[in-house]
CSV table of C-alpha atoms in Angstrom, one decimal:
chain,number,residue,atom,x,y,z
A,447,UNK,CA,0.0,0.0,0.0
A,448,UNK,CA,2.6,2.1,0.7
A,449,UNK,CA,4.9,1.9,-2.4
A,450,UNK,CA,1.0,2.4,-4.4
A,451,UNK,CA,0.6,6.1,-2.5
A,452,UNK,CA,4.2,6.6,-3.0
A,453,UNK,CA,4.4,5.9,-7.2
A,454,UNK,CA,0.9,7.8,-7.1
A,455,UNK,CA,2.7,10.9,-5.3
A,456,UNK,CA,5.9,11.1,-6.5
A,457,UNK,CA,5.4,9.5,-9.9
A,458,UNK,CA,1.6,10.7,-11.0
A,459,UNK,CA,2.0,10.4,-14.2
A,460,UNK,CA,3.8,7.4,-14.6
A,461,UNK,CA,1.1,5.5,-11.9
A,462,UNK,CA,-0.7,3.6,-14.7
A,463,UNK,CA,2.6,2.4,-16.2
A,464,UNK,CA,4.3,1.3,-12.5
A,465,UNK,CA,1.3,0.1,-10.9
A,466,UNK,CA,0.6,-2.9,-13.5
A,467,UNK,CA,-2.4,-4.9,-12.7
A,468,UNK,CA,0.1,-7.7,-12.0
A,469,UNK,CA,2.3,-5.5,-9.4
A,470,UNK,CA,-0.8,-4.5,-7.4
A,471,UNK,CA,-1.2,-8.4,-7.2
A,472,UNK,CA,2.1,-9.0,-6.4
A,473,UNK,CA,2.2,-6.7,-3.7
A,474,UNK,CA,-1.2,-7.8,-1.8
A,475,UNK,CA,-0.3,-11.7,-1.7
A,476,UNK,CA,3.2,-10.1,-0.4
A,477,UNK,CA,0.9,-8.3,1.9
A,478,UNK,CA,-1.1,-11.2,2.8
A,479,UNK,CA,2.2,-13.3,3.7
A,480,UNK,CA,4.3,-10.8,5.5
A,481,UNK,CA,1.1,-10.0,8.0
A,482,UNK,CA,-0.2,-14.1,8.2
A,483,UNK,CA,4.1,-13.7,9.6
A,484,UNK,CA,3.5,-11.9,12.0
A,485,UNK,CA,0.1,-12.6,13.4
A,486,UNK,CA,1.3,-16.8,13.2
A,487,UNK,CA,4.9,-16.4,13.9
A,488,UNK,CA,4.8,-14.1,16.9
A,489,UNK,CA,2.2,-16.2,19.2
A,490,UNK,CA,4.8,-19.3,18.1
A,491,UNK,CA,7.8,-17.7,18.8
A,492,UNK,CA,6.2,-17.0,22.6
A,493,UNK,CA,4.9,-19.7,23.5
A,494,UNK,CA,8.1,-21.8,22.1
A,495,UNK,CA,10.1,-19.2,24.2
A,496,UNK,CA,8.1,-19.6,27.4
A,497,UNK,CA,8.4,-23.8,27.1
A,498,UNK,CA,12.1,-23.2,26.8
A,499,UNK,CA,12.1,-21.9,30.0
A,500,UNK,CA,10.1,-24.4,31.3
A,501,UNK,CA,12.5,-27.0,30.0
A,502,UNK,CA,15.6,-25.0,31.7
A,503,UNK,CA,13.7,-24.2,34.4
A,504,UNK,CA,12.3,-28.4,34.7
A,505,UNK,CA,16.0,-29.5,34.3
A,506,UNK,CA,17.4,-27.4,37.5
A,507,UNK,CA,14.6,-29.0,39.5
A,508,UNK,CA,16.6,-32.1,41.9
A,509,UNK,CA,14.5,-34.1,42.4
A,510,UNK,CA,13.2,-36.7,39.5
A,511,UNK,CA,9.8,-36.3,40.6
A,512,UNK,CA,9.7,-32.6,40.0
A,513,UNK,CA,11.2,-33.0,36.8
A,514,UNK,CA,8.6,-35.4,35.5
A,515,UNK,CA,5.7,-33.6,36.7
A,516,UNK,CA,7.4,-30.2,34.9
A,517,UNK,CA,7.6,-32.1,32.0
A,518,UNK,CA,4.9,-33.9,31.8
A,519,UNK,CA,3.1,-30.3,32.0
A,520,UNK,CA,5.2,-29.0,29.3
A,521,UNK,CA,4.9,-32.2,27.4
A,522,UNK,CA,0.9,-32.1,26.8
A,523,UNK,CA,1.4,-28.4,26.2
A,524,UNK,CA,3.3,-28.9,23.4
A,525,UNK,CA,1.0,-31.6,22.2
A,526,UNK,CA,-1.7,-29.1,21.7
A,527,UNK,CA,0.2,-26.3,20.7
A,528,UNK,CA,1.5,-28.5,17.8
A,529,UNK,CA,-1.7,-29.6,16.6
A,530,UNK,CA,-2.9,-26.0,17.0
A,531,UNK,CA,0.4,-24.4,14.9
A,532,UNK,CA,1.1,-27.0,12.3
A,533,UNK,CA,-2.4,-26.9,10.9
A,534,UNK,CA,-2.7,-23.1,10.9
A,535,UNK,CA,1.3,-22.7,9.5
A,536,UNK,CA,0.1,-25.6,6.8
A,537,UNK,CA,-2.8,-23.7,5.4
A,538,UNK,CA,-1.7,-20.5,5.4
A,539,UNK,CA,2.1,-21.0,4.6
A,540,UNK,CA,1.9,-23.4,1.7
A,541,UNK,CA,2.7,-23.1,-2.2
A,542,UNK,CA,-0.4,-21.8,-4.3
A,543,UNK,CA,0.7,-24.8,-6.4
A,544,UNK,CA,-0.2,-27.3,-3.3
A,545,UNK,CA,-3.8,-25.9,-3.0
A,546,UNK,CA,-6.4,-28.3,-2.1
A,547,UNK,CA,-9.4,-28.1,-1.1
A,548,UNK,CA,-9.7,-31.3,0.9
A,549,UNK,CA,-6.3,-30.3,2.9
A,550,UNK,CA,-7.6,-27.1,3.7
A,551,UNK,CA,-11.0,-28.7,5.0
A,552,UNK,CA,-9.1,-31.6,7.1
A,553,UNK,CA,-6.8,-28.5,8.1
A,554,UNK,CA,-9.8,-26.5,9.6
A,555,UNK,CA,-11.4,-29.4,10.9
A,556,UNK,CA,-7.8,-30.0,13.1
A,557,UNK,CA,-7.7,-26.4,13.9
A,558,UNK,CA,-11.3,-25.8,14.8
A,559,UNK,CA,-12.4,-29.0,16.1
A,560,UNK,CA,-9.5,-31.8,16.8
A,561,UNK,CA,-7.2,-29.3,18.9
A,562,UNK,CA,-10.3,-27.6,21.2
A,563,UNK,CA,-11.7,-31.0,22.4
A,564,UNK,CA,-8.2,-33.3,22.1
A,565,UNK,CA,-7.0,-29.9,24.8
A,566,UNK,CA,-9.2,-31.8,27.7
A,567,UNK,CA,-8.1,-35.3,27.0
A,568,UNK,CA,-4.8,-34.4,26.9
A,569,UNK,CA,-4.7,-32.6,30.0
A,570,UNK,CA,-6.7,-35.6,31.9
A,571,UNK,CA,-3.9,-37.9,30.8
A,572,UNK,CA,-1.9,-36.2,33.6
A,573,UNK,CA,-4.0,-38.2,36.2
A,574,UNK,CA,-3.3,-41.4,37.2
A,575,UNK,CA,-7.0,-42.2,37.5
A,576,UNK,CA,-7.7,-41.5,33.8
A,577,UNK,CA,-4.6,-43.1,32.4
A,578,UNK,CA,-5.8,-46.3,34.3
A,579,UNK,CA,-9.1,-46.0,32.9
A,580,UNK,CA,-7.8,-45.7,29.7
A,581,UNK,CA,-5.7,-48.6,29.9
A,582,UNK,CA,-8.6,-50.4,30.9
A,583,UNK,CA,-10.7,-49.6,28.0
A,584,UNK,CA,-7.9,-50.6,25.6
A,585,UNK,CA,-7.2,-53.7,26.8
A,586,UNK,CA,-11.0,-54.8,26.1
C-alpha cells in the first residue's frame, strides 16, 4: 500500500505504467504473507520461548519427581500447541501450487475442532485415574 501512494505521489503520471495490474497483485499476496508472519509467527515464537524456560527451568529441579511432573506439563502443552500451529502454519504458509481443497477442509477441521476437544483429553492424561481408565478400556 505504501509503495501504491508513493508511485501515485511522487510518480503521478507514470502511476498507470508502474502500478501494472500484476504489481498491485504481487504486492497484496506479499501483503497477505508478511502480515499471516506476523500474526502466526509471533504467538509461536512466545509460546516456544516460554516452554524453553520451562524445559531449563524443569532441568534445575533435583528431584526426578519434580522433573517429571514439569515435563509432563510442558509435554501435553506442546502436544496441543502442535496440533494448533502445524495446521494453521500448513494452510496459510503453503505453495499456491499445493492448494487443495480437501487439505484445507481436514486443516480447519484439526484447527477448529480436533485441537479444542483433544486440549481436555490431553490434559486428563496427567492423572493417574484416567490413564488407568484408559488402559482399561484398551485392553477390552
Amino acid at each position: 500500500m505504501s509503495y501504491d501512494r508513493a508511485v501515485a505521489v511522487c510518480w503521478p503520471l507514470h502511476y498507470t505504467a508502474v502500478m501494472t495490474p500484476r504489481r498491485s497483485v504481487a504486492l497484496v499476496e506479499t501483503a497477505i504473507f508478511s502480515e499471516g508472519l506476523e500474526v502466526v509467527l509471533t504467538p509461536l515464537l512466545l509460546v516456544s520461548l516460554s516452554n524453553a524456560h520451562i524445559l531449563l527451568a524443569g532441568l534445575r529441579v533435583r528431584s526426578a519427581g519434580g522433573r517429571r511432573r514439569a515435563f509432563s506439563t510442558c509435554g501435553a502443552h506442546l502436544v496441543v500447541v502442535s496440533l494448533f500451529f502445524g495446521s494453521v502454519l500448513s494452510v496459510y504458509f503453503r505453495p499456491s501450487s499445493a492448494y487443495s481443497v480437501h487439505y484445507d477442509h481436514l486443516a480447519t477441521v484439526v484447527y477448529a475442532v480436533v485441537t479444542p476437544n483433544l486440549n481436555p483429553f490431553i490434559y486428563s492424561l496427567r492423572n493417574k485415574e484416567v490413564r488407568g481408565a484408559l488402559r482399561r478400556g484398551l485392553r477390552c
